[in-house]
mmCIF file of C-alpha atoms in Angstrom:
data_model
loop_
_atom_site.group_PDB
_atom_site.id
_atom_site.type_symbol
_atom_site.label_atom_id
_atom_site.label_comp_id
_atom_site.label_asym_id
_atom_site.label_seq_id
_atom_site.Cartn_x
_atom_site.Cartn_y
_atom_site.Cartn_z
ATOM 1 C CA UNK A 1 18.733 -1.237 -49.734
ATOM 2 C CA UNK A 2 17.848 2.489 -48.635
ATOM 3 C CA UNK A 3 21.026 5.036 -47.601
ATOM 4 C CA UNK A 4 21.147 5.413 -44.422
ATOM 5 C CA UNK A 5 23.459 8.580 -43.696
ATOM 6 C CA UNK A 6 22.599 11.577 -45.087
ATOM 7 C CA UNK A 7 18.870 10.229 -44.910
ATOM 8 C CA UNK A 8 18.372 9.528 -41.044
ATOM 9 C CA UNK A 9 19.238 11.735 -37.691
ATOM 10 C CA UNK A 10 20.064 15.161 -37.743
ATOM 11 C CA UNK A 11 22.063 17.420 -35.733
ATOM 12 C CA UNK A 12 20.028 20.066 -32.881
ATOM 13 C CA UNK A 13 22.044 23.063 -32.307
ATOM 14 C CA UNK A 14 20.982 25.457 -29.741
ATOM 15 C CA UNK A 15 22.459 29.171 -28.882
ATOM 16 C CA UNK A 16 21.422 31.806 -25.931
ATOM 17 C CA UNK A 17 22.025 34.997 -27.230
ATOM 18 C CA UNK A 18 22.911 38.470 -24.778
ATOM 19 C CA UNK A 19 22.830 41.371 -26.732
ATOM 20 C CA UNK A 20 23.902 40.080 -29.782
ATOM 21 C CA UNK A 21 26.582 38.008 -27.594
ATOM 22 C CA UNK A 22 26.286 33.965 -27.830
ATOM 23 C CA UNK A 23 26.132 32.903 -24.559
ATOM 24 C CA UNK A 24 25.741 29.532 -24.917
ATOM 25 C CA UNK A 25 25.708 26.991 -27.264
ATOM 26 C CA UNK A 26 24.414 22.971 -27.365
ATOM 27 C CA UNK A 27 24.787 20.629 -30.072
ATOM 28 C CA UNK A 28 23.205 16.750 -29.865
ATOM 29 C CA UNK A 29 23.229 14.344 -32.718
ATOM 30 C CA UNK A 30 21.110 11.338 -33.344
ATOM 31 C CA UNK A 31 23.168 10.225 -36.326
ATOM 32 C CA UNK A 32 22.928 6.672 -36.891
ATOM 33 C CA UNK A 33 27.017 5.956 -35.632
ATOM 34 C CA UNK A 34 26.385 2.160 -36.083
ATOM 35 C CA UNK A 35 25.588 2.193 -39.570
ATOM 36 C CA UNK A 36 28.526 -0.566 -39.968
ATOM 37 C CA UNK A 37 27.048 -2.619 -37.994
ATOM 38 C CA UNK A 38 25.004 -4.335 -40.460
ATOM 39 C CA UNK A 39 27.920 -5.263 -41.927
ATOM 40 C CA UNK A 40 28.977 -7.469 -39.749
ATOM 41 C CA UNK A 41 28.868 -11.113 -40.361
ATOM 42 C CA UNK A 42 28.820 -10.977 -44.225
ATOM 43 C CA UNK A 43 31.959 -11.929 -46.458
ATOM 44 C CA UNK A 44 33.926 -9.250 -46.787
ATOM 45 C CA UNK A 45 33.430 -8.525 -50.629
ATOM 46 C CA UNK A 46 30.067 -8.329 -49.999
ATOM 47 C CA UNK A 47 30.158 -6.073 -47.566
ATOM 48 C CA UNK A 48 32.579 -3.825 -49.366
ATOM 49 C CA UNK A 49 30.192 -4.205 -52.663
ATOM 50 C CA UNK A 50 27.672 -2.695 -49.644
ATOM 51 C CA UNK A 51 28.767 0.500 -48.918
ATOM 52 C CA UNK A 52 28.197 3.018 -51.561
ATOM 53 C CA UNK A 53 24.331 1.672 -50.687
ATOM 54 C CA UNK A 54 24.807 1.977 -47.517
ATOM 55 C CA UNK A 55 25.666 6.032 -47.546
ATOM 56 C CA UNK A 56 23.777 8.476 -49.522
ATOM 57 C CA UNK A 57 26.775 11.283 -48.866
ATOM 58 C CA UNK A 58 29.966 10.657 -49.726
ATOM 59 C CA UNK A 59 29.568 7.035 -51.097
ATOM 60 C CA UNK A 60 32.459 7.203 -53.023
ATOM 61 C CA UNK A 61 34.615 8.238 -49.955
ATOM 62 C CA UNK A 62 32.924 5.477 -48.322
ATOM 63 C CA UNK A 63 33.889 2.948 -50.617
ATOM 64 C CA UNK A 64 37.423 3.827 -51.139
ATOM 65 C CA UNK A 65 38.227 3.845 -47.377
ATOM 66 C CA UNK A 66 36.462 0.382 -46.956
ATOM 67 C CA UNK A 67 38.573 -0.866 -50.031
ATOM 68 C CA UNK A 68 41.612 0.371 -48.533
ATOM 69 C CA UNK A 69 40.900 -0.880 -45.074
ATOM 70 C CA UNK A 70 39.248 -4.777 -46.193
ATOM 71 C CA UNK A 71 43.034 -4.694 -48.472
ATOM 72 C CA UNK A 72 45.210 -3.831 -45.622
ATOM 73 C CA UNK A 73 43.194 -6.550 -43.483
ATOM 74 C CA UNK A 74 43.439 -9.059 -46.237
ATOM 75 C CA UNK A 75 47.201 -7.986 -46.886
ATOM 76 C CA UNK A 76 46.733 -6.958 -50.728
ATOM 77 C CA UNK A 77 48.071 -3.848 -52.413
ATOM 78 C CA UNK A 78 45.884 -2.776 -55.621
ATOM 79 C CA UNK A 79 47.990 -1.703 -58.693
ATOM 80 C CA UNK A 80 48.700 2.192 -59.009
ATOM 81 C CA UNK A 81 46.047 2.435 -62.161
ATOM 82 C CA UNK A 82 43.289 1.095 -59.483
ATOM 83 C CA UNK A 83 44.716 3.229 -56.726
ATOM 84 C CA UNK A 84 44.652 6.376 -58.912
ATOM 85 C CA UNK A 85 41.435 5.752 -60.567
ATOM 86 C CA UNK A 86 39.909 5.590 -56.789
ATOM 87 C CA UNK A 87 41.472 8.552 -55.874
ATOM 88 C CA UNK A 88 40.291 10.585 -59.004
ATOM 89 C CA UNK A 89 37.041 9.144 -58.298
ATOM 90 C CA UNK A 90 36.570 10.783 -54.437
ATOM 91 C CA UNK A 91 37.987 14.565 -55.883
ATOM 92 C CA UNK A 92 35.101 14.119 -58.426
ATOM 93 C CA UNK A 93 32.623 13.889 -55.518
ATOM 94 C CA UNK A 94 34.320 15.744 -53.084
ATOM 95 C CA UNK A 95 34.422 18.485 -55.967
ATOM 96 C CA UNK A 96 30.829 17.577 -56.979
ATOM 97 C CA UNK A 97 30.075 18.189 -53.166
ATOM 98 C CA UNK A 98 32.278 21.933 -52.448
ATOM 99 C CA UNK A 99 30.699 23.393 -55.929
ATOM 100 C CA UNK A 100 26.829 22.081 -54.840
ATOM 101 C CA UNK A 101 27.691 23.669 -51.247
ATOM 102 C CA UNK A 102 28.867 27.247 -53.044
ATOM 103 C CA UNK A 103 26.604 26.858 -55.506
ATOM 104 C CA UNK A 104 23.077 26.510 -53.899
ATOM 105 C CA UNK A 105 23.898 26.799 -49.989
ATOM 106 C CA UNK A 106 25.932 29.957 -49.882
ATOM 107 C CA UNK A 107 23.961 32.220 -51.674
ATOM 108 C CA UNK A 108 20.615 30.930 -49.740
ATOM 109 C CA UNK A 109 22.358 31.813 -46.231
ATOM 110 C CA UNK A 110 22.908 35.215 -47.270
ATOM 111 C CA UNK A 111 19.620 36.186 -49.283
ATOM 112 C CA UNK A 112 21.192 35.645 -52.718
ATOM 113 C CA UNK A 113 19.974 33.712 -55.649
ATOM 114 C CA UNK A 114 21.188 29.908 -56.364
ATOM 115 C CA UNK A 115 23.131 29.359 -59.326
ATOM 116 C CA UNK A 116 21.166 25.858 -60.355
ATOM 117 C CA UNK A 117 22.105 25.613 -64.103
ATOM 118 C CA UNK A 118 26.068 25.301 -63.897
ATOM 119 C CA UNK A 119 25.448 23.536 -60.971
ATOM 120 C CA UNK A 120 23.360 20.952 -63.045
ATOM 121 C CA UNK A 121 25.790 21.193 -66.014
ATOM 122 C CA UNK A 122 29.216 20.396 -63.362
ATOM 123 C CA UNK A 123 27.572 17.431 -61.557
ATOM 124 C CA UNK A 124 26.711 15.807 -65.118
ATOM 125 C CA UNK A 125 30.205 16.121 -66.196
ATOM 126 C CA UNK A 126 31.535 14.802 -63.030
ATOM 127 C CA UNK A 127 28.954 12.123 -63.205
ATOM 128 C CA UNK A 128 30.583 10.944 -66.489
ATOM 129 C CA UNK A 129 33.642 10.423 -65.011
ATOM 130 C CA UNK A 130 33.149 7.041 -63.703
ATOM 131 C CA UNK A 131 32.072 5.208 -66.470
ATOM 132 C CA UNK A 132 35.092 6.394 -68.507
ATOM 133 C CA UNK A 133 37.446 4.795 -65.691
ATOM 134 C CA UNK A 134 35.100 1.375 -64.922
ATOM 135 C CA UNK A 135 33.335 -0.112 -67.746
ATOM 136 C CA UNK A 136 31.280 -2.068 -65.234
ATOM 137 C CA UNK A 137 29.152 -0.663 -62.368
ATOM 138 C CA UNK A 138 29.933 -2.534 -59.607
ATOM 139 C CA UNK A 139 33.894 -0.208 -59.573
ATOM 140 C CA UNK A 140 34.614 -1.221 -55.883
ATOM 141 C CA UNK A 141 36.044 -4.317 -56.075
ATOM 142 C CA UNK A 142 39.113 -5.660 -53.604
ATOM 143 C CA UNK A 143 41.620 -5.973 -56.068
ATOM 144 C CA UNK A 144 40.410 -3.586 -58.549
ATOM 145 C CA UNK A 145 37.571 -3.618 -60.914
ATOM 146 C CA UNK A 146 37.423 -3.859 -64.822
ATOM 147 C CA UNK A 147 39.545 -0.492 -66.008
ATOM 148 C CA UNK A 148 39.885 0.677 -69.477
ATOM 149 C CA UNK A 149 40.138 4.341 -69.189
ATOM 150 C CA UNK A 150 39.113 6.416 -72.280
ATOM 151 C CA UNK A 151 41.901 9.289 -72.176
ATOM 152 C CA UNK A 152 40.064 11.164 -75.087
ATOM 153 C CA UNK A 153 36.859 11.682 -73.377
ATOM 154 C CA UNK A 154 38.361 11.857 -70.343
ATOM 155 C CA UNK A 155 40.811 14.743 -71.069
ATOM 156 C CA UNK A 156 36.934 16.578 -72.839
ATOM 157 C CA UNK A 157 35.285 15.651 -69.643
ATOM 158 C CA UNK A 158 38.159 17.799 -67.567
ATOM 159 C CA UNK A 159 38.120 20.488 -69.575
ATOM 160 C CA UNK A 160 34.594 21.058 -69.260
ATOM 161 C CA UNK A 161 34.682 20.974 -65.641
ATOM 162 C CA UNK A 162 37.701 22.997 -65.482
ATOM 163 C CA UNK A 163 35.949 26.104 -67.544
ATOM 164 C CA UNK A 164 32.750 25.578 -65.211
ATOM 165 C CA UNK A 165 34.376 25.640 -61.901
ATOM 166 C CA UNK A 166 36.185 28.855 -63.068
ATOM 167 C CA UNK A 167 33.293 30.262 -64.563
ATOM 168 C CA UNK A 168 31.015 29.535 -61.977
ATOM 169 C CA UNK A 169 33.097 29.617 -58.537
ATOM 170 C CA UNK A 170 35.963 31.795 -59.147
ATOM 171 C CA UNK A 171 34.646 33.978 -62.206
ATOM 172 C CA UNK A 172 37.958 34.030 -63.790
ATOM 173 C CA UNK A 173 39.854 35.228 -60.983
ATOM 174 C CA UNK A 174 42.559 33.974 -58.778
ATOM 175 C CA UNK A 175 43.042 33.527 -55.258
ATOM 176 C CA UNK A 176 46.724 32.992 -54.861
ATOM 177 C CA UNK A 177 47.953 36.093 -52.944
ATOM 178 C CA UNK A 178 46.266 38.893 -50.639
ATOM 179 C CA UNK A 179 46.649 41.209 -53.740
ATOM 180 C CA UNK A 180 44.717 38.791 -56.229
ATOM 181 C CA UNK A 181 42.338 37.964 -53.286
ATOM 182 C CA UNK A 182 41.485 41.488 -52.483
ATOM 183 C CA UNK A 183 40.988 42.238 -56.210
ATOM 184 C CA UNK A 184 38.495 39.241 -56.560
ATOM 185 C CA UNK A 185 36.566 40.258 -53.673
ATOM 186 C CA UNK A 186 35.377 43.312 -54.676
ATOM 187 C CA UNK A 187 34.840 42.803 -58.183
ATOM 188 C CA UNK A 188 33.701 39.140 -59.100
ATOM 189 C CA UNK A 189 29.912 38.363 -59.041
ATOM 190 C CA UNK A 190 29.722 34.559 -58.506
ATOM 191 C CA UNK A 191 28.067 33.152 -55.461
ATOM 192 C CA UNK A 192 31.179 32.707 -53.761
ATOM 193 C CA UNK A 193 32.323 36.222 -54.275
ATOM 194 C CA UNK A 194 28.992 37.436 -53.124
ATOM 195 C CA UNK A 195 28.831 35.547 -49.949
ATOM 196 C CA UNK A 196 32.481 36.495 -48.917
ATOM 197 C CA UNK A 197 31.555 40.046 -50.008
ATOM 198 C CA UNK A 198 28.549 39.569 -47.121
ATOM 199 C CA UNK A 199 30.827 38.040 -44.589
ATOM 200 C CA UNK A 200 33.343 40.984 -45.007
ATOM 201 C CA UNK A 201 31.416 44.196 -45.237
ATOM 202 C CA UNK A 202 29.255 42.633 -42.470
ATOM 203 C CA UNK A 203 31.503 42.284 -40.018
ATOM 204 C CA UNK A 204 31.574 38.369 -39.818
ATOM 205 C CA UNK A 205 35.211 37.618 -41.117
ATOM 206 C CA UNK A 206 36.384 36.688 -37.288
ATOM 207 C CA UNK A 207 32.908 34.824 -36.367
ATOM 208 C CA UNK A 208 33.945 31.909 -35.401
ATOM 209 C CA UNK A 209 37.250 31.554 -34.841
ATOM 210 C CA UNK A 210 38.461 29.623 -32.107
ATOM 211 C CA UNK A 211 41.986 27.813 -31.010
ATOM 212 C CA UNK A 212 41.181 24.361 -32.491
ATOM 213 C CA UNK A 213 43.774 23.552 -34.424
ATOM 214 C CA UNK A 214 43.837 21.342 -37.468
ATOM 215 C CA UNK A 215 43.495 17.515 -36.775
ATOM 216 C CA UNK A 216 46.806 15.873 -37.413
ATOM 217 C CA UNK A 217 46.726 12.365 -35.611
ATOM 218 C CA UNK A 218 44.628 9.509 -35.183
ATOM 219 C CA UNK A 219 45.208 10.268 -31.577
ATOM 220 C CA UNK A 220 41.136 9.353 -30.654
ATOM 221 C CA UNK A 221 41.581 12.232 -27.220
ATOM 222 C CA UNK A 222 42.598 15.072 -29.264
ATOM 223 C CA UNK A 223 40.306 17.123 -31.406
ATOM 224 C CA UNK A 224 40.965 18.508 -34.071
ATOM 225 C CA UNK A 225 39.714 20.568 -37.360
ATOM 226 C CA UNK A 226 39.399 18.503 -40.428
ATOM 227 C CA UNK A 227 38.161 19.783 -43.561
ATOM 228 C CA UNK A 228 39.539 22.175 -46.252
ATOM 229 C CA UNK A 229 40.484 24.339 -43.943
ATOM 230 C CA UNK A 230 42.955 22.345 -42.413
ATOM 231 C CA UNK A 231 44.420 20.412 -45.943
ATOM 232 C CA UNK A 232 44.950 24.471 -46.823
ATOM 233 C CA UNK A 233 46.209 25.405 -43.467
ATOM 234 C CA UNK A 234 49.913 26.676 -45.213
ATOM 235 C CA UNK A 235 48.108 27.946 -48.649
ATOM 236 C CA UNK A 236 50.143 31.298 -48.924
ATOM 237 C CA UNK A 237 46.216 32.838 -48.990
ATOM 238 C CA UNK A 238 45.130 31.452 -46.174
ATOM 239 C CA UNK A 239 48.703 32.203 -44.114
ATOM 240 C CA UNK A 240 47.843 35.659 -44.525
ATOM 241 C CA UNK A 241 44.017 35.608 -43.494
ATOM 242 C CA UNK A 242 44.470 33.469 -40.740
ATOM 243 C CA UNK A 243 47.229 36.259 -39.450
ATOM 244 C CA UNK A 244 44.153 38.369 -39.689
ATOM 245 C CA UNK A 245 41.247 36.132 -38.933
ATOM 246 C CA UNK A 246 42.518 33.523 -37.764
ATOM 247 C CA UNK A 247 40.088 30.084 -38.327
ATOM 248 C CA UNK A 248 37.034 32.612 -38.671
ATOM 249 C CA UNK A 249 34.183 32.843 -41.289
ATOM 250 C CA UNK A 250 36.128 34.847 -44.153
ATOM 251 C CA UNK A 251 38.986 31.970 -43.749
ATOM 252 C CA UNK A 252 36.894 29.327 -43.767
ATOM 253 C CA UNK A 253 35.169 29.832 -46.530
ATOM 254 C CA UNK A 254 38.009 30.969 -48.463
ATOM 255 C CA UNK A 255 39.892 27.808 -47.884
ATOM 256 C CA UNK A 256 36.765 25.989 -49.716
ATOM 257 C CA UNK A 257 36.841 28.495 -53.085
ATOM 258 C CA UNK A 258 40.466 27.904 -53.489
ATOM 259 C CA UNK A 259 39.907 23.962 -52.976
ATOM 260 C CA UNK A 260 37.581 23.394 -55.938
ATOM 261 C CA UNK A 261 40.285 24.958 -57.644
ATOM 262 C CA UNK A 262 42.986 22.293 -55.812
ATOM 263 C CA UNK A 263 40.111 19.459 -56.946
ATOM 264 C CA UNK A 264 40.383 20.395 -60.516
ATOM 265 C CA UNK A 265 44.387 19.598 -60.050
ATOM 266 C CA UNK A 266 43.982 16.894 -58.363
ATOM 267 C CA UNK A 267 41.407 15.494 -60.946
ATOM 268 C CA UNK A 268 44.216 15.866 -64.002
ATOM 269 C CA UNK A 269 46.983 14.328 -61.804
ATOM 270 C CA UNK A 270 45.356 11.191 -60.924
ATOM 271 C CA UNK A 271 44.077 11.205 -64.946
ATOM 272 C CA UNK A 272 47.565 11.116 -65.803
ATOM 273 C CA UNK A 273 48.721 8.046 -63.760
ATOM 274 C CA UNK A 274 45.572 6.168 -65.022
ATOM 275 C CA UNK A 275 46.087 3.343 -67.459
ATOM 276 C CA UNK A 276 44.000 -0.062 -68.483
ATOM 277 C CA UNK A 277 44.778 -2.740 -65.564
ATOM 278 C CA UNK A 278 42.494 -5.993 -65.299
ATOM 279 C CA UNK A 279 41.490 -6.037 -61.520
ATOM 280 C CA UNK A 280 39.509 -8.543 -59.637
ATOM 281 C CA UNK A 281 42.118 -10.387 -57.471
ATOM 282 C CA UNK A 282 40.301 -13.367 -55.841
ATOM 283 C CA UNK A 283 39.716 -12.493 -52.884
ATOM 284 C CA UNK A 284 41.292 -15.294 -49.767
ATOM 285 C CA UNK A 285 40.207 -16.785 -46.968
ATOM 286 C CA UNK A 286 42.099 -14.154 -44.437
ATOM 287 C CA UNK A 287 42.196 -12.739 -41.445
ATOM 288 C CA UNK A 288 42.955 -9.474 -40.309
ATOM 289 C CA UNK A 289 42.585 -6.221 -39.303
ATOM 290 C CA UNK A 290 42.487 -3.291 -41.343
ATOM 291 C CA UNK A 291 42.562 0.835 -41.288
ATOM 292 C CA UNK A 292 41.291 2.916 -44.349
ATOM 293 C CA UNK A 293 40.988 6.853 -44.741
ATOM 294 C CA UNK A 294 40.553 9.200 -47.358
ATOM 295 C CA UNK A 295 40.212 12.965 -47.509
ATOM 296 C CA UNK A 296 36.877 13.748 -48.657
ATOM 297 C CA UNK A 297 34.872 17.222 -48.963
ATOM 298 C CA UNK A 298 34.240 17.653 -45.778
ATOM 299 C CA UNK A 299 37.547 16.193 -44.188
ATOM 300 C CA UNK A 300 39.250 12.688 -43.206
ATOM 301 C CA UNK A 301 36.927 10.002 -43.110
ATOM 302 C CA UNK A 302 38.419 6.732 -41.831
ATOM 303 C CA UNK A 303 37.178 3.146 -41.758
ATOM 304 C CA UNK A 304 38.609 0.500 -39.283
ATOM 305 C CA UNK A 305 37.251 -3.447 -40.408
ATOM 306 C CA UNK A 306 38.480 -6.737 -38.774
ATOM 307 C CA UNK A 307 38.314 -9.579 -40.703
ATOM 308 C CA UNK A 308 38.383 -13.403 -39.812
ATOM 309 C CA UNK A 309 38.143 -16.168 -42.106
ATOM 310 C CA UNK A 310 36.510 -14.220 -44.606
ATOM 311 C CA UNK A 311 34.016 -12.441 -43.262
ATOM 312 C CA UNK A 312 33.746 -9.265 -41.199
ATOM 313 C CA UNK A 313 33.709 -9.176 -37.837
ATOM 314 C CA UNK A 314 33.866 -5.898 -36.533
ATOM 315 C CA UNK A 315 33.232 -2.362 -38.686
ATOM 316 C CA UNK A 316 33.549 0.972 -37.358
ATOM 317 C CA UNK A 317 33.580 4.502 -39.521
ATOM 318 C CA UNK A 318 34.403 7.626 -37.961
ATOM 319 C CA UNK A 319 33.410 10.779 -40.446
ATOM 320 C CA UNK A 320 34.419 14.506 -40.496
ATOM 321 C CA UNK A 321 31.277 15.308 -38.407
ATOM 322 C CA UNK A 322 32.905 13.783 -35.378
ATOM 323 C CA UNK A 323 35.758 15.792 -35.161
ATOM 324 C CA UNK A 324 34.100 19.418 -36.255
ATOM 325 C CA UNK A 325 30.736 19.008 -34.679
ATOM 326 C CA UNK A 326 32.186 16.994 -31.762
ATOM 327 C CA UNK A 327 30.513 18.952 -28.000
ATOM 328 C CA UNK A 328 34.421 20.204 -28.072
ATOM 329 C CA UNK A 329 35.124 20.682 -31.881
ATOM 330 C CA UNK A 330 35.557 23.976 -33.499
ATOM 331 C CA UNK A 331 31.720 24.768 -33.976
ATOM 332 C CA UNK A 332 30.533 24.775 -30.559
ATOM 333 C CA UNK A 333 34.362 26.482 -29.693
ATOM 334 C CA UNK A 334 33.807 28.843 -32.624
ATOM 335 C CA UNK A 335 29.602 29.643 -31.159
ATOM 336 C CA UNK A 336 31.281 30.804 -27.378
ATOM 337 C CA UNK A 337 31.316 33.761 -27.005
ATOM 338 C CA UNK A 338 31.176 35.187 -30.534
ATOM 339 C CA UNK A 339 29.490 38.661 -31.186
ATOM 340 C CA UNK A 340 27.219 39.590 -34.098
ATOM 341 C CA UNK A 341 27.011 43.026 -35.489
ATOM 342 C CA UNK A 342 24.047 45.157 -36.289
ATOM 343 C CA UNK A 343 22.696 44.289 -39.717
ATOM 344 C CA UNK A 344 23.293 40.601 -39.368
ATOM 345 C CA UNK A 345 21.225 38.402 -38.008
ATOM 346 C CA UNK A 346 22.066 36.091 -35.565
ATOM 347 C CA UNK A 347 20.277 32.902 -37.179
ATOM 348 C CA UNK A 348 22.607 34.536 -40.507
ATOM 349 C CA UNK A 349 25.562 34.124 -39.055
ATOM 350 C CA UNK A 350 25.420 30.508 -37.300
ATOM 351 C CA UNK A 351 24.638 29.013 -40.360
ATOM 352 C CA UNK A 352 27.022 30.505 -42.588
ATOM 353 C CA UNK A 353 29.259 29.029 -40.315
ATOM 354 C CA UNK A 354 27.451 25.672 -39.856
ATOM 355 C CA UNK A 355 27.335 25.762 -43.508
ATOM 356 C CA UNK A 356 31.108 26.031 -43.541
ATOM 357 C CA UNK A 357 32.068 23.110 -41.555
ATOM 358 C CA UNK A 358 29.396 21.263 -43.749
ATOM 359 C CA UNK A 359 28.515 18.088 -41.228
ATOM 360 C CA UNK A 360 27.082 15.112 -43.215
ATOM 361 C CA UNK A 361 23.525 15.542 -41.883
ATOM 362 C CA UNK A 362 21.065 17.711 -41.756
ATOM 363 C CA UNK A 363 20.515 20.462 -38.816
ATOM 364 C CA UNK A 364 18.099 22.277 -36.821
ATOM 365 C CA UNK A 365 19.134 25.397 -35.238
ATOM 366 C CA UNK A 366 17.396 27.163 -32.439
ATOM 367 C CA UNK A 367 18.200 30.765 -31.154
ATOM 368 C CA UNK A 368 16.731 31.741 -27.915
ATOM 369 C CA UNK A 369 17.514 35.554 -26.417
ATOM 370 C CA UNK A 370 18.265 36.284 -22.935
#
């Protein structure tokens, strides 16, 4: 079966620019919202079994919030080995997904050179992860799969990708305090350090920044900021630039740096609550209805599923796109009325700070001038 997000629609962004001014700005989407819907009518394992083929980006995500929502419908709680093997399972990708972003995309929006072999090196180890957890392949079962994790290989696995995210994202330094931040900036050569260095001495650290807070309820009329941003909102780092910048550029895409960081934790905590469990509950007859969400890289991604006599009925996903490139999200807040120095182009700037938000799709961006 072919992936359908990530692979079809796109986002069209549009921004008049005044003197360097942004005027105005337009966003449509043609993503394929309805995605789900070809779930409906099939039993609900098979449907879960489904997803990760049914989302190029973020399959893991995907599956995990569809487990969690088909075993709230069904009324089954999964044993804390399963529930902590999922969760390591989504930081690997959402991990897998920041470094690729900071890795290749950064330095390409500001006329830098990719950093492809770590990259390459990072997403193999993270790869490996799975098959150390879940002997067999088909991992997303309701219940639980198969697990007989190999805490030897697991604990080399970690370490590797522990000495390439610092090697390759933070360069050895640390981002815990203005002081340590400051420091960092000015002397580290990774990608990360080099676009942050652009965004700074270019005059971009406010672009962007807008009054959307961070989302905090399911509440379906408020909109809100989701993202790494917002899971980092009380970091003691980002306290102190958002006194400064508020939600803008530098923020932004600070809040991601110090999160591959947070991933690497969050991969060794959910390591050390993993242990062999059989899985593989039979799944009943039910009838239900059931809510899943997850954090993933680029913020909460919930799955709502109703269930009757076995089989789904109804299947709706709302992504992190929805909220931050919603027509009243933070981008298109963040485009109004921003200003763009001299030395920086405009086309520059909008997509450092698409490429921040990070939507699931692909985009098109045209500029027009006044």
């Amino acid at each position: 079966m072919p992936a359908i997000n990530g692979g079809e629609g796109r986002l069209q962004i549009r921004v008049t620019v005044e003197n360097r001014v942004i005027v105005n700005a337009a966003l449509t989407s043609t993503r394929p919202i309805h995605a789900c819907s070809l779930l409906v009518g099939r039993r609900i394992d098979d449907a879960i079994t489904m997803l990760p083929r049914l989302f190029s980006l973020c399959g893991v995500a995907q599956a995990v919030a569809g487990l969690i929502a088909a075993e709230a419908a069904l009324g089954f709680t999964p044993a804390p080995p399963q529930v902590a093997a999922r969760r390591l399972l989504v930081a690997a990708e959402a991990l897998d997904q920041t470094v690729w972003r900071i890795l290749l995309d950064w330095p390409r929006c500001v006329g830098a050179v990719p950093v492809l072999e770590p990259l390459k090196r990072l997403r193999r180890m993270l790869t490996s992860l799975r098959p150390l957890l879940f002997p067999d392949p088909a991992w997303n079962r309701i219940g639980g799969a198969r697990l007989t994790p190999n805490h030897v290989k697991l604990a080399a696995a970690l370490g590797e990708i522990e000495s390439g995210v610092n090697e390759a994202v933070l360069g050895g330094g640390q981002l815990d305090d203005r002081r340590s931040f400051e420091r960092w900036l000015r002397t580290a050569t990774t990608p990360a350090a080099v676009t942050l260095r652009f965004v700074d001495d270019g005059g971009l650290a406010n672009f962007g920044r807008c009054a959307v807070m961070p989302l905090s309820t399911f509440d379906a009329g408020v909109i809100g900021e989701t993202g790494a941003l917002a899971r980092l909102w009380l970091h003691p780092l980002i306290t102190t630039l958002r006194a400064d910048y508020g939600n803008g550029l530098l923020t932004r895409l600070t809040a991601r740096v110090i999160e591959s960081s947070v991933l690497v934790t969050e991969l060794r905590d959910q390591v050390s609550m993993v242990s062999a469990d059989p899985g593989m509950a039979p799944v009943e007859i039910a009838s239900g209805i059931g809510l899943g969400w997850v954090e993933c890289a680029r913020g909460r991604l919930i799955h709502r599923l109703v269930v009757a006599d076995g089989r789904v009925r109804d299947y709706h996903v709302l992504a992190p796109t929805e909220w931050n490139f919603h027509p009243q999200g933070c981008l298109m807040y963040g485009l109004a009325g921003a200003s763009v120095t001299l030395g920086i182009t405009v086309r520059q700037a909008v997509e450092l700070l698409i490429t921040a938000l990070d939507p699931c799709v692909g985009f098109d961006l045209v500029i027009e001038a006044r």
